[in-house]
PDB file of C-alpha atoms in Angstrom:
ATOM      1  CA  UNK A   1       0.000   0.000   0.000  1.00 67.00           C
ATOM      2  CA  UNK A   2       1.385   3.630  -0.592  1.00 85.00           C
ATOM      3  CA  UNK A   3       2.581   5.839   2.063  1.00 84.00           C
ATOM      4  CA  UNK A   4      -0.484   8.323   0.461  1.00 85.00           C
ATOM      5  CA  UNK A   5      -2.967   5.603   1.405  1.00 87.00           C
ATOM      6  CA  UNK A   6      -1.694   5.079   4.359  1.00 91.00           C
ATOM      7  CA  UNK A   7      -2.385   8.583   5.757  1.00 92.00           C
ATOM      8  CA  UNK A   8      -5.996   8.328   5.142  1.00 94.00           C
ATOM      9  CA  UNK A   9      -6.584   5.261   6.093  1.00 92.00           C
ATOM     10  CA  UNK A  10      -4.665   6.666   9.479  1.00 93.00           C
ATOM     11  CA  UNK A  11      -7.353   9.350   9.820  1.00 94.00           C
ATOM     12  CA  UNK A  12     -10.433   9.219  11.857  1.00 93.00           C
ATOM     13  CA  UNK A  13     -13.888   9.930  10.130  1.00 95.00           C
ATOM     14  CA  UNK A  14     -15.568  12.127   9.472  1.00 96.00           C
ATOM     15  CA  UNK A  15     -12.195  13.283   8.661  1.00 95.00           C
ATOM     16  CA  UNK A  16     -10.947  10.551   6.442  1.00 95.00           C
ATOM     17  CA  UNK A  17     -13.576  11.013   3.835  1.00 96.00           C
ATOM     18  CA  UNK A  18     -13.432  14.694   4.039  1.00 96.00           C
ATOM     19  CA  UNK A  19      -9.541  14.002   3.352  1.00 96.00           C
ATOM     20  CA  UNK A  20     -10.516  11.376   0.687  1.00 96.00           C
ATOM     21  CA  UNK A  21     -12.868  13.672  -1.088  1.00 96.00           C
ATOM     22  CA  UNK A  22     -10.310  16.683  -0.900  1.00 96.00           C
ATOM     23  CA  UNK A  23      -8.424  14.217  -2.739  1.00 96.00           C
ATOM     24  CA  UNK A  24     -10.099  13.067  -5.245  1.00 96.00           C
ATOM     25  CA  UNK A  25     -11.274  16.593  -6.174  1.00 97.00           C
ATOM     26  CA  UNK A  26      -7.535  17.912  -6.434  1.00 97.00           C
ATOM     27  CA  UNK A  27      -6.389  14.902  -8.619  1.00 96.00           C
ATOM     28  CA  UNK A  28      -9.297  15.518 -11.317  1.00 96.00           C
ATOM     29  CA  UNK A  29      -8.218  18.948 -11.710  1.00 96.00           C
ATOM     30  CA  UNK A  30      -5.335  18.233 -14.308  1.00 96.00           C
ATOM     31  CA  UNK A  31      -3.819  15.172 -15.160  1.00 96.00           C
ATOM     32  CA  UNK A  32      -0.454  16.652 -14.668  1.00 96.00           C
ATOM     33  CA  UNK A  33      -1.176  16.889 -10.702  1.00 97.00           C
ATOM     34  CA  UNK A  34       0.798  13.996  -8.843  1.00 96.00           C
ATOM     35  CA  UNK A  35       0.405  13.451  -4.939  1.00 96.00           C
ATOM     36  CA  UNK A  36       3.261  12.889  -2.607  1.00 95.00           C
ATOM     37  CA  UNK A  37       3.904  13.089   1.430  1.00 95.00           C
ATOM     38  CA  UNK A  38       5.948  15.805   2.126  1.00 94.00           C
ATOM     39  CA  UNK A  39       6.379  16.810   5.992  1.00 92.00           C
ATOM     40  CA  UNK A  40       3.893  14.333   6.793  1.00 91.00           C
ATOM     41  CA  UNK A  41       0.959  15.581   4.973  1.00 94.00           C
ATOM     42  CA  UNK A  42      -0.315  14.986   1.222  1.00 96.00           C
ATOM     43  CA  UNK A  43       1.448  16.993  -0.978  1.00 97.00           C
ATOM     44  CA  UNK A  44      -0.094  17.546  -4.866  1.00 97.00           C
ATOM     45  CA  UNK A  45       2.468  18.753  -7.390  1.00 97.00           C
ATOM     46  CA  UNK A  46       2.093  20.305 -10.565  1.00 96.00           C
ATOM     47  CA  UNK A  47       4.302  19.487 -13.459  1.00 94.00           C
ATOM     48  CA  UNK A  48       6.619  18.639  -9.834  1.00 93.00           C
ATOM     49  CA  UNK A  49       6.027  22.215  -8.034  1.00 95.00           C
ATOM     50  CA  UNK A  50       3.894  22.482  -5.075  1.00 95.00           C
ATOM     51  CA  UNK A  51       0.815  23.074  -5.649  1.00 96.00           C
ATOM     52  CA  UNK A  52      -1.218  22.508  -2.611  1.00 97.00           C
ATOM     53  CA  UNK A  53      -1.660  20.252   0.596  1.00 97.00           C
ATOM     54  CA  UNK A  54      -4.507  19.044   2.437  1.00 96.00           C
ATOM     55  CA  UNK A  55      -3.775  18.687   6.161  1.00 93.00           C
ATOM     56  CA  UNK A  56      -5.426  18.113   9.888  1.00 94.00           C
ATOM     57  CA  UNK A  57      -4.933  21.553  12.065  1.00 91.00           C
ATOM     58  CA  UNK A  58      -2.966  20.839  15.670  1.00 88.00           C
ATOM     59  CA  UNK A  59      -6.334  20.743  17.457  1.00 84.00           C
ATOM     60  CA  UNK A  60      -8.416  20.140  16.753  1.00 88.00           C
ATOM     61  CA  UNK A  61      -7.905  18.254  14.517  1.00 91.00           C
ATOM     62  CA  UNK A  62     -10.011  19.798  11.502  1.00 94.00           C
ATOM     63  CA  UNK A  63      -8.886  19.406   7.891  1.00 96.00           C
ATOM     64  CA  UNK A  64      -7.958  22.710   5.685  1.00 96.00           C
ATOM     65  CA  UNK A  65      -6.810  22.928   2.456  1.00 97.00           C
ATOM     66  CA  UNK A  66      -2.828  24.924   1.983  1.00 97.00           C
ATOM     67  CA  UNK A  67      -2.525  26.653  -1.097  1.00 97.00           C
ATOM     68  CA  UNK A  68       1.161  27.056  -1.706  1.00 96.00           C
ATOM     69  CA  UNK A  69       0.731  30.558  -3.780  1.00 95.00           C
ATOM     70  CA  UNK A  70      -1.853  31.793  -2.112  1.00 95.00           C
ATOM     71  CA  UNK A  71      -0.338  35.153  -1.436  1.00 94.00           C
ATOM     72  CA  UNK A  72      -1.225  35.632  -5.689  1.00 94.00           C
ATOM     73  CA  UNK A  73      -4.820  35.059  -4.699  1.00 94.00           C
ATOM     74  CA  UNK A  74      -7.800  36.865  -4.161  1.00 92.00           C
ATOM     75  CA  UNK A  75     -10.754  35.409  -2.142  1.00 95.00           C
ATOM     76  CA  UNK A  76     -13.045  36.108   0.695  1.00 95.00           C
ATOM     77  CA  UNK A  77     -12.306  32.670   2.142  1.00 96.00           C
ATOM     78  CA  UNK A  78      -8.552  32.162   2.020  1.00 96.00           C
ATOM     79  CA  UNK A  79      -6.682  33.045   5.371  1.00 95.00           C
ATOM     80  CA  UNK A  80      -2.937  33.994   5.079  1.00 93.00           C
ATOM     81  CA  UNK A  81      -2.500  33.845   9.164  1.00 86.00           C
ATOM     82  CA  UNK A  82       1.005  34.438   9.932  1.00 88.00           C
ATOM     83  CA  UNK A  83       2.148  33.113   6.294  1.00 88.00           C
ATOM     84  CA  UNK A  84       4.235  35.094   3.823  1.00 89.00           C
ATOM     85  CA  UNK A  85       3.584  32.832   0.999  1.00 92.00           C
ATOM     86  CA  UNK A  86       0.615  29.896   1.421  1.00 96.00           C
ATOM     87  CA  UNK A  87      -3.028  30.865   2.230  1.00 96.00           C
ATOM     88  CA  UNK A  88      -5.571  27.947   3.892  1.00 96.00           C
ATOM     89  CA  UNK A  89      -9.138  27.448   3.419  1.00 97.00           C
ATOM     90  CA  UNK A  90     -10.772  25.809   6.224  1.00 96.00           C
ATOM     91  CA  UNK A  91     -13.157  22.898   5.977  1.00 96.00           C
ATOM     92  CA  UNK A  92     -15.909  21.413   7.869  1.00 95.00           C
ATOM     93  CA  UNK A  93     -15.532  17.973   8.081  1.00 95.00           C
ATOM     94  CA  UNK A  94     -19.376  17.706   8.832  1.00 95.00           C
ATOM     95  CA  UNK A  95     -20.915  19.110   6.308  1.00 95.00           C
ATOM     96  CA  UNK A  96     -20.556  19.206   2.150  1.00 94.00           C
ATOM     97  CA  UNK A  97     -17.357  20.342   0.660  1.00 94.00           C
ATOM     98  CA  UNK A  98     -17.875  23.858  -0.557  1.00 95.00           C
ATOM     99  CA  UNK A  99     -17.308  22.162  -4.261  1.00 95.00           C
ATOM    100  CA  UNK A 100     -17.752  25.922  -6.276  1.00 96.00           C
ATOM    101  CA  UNK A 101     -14.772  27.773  -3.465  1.00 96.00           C
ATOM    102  CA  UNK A 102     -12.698  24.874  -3.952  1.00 96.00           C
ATOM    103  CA  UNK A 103     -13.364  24.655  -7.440  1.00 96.00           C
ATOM    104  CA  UNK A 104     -12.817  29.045  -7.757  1.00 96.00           C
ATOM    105  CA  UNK A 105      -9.808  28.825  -5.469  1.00 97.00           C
ATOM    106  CA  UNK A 106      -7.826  25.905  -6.917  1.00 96.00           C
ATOM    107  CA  UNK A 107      -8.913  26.884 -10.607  1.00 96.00           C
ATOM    108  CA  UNK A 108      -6.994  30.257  -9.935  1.00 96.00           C
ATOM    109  CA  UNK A 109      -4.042  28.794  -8.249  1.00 96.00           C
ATOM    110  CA  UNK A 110      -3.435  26.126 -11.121  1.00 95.00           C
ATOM    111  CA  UNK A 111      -3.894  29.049 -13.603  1.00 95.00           C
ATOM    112  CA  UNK A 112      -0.168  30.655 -12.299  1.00 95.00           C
ATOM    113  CA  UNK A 113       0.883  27.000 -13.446  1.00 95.00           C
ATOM    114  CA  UNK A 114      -0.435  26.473 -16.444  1.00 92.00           C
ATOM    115  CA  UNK A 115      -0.289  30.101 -17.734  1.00 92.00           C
ATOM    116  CA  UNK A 116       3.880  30.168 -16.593  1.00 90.00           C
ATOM    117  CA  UNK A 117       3.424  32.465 -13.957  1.00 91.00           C
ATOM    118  CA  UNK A 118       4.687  30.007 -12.026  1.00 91.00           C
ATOM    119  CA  UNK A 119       7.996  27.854 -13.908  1.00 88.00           C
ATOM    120  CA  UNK A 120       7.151  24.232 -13.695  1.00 85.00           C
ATOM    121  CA  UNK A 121       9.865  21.732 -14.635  1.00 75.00           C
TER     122      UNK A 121
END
């Protein structure tokens, strides 16, 4: 089994499927997205530069979404916190994903990829 597996299987719901969905979601986005573990949390990669994370905050534990340029984007719902670079969108385990933010958010962040904003490799 994959170390990527692994971590969701490690989760507890309603978590894991909030995780699981998160996941699925980011990997439809482009075929060019990959998924790692990097510093213990799910990494996706674009073209192999960071692209996002999904993660569990301290506590509790509640999953958000990291957006590694998020300082280049604009929404209502993105928090920069104490970041100079990555912006997180929260997400309630317990309810539906907010499919149209996600969809906004990670449409605009995958744009600085594809449009060479951002270099890929």
């Amino acid at each position: 089994m994959k170390e990527t597996e692994q971590y969701y299987l490690r989760q507890e719901e309603p978590n894991r499927s909030c995780l699981q969905a998160l996941r699925s979601f980011i990997m439809r986005l482009d075929e060019h997205i990959t998924e790692s573990i990097k510093w213990g949390t799910p990494c996706f990669s674009y073209k192999n530069r960071m692209f996002c994370f999904i993660a569990l905050t301290k506590a509790p534990k509640s999953p958000y979404l990291l957006i590694v340029e998020g300082l280049r984007i604009e929404h209502p719902l993105l928090e920069i916190g104490s970041r100079k670079r990555m912006k997180t969108l929260n997400i309630d385990a317990n309810v539906d994903l907010p499919i149209d933010i996600m969809k906004d958010i990670l449409q605009q962040a995958l744009g600085l990829y594809t449009m060479g904003i951002i270099k890929t490799k």
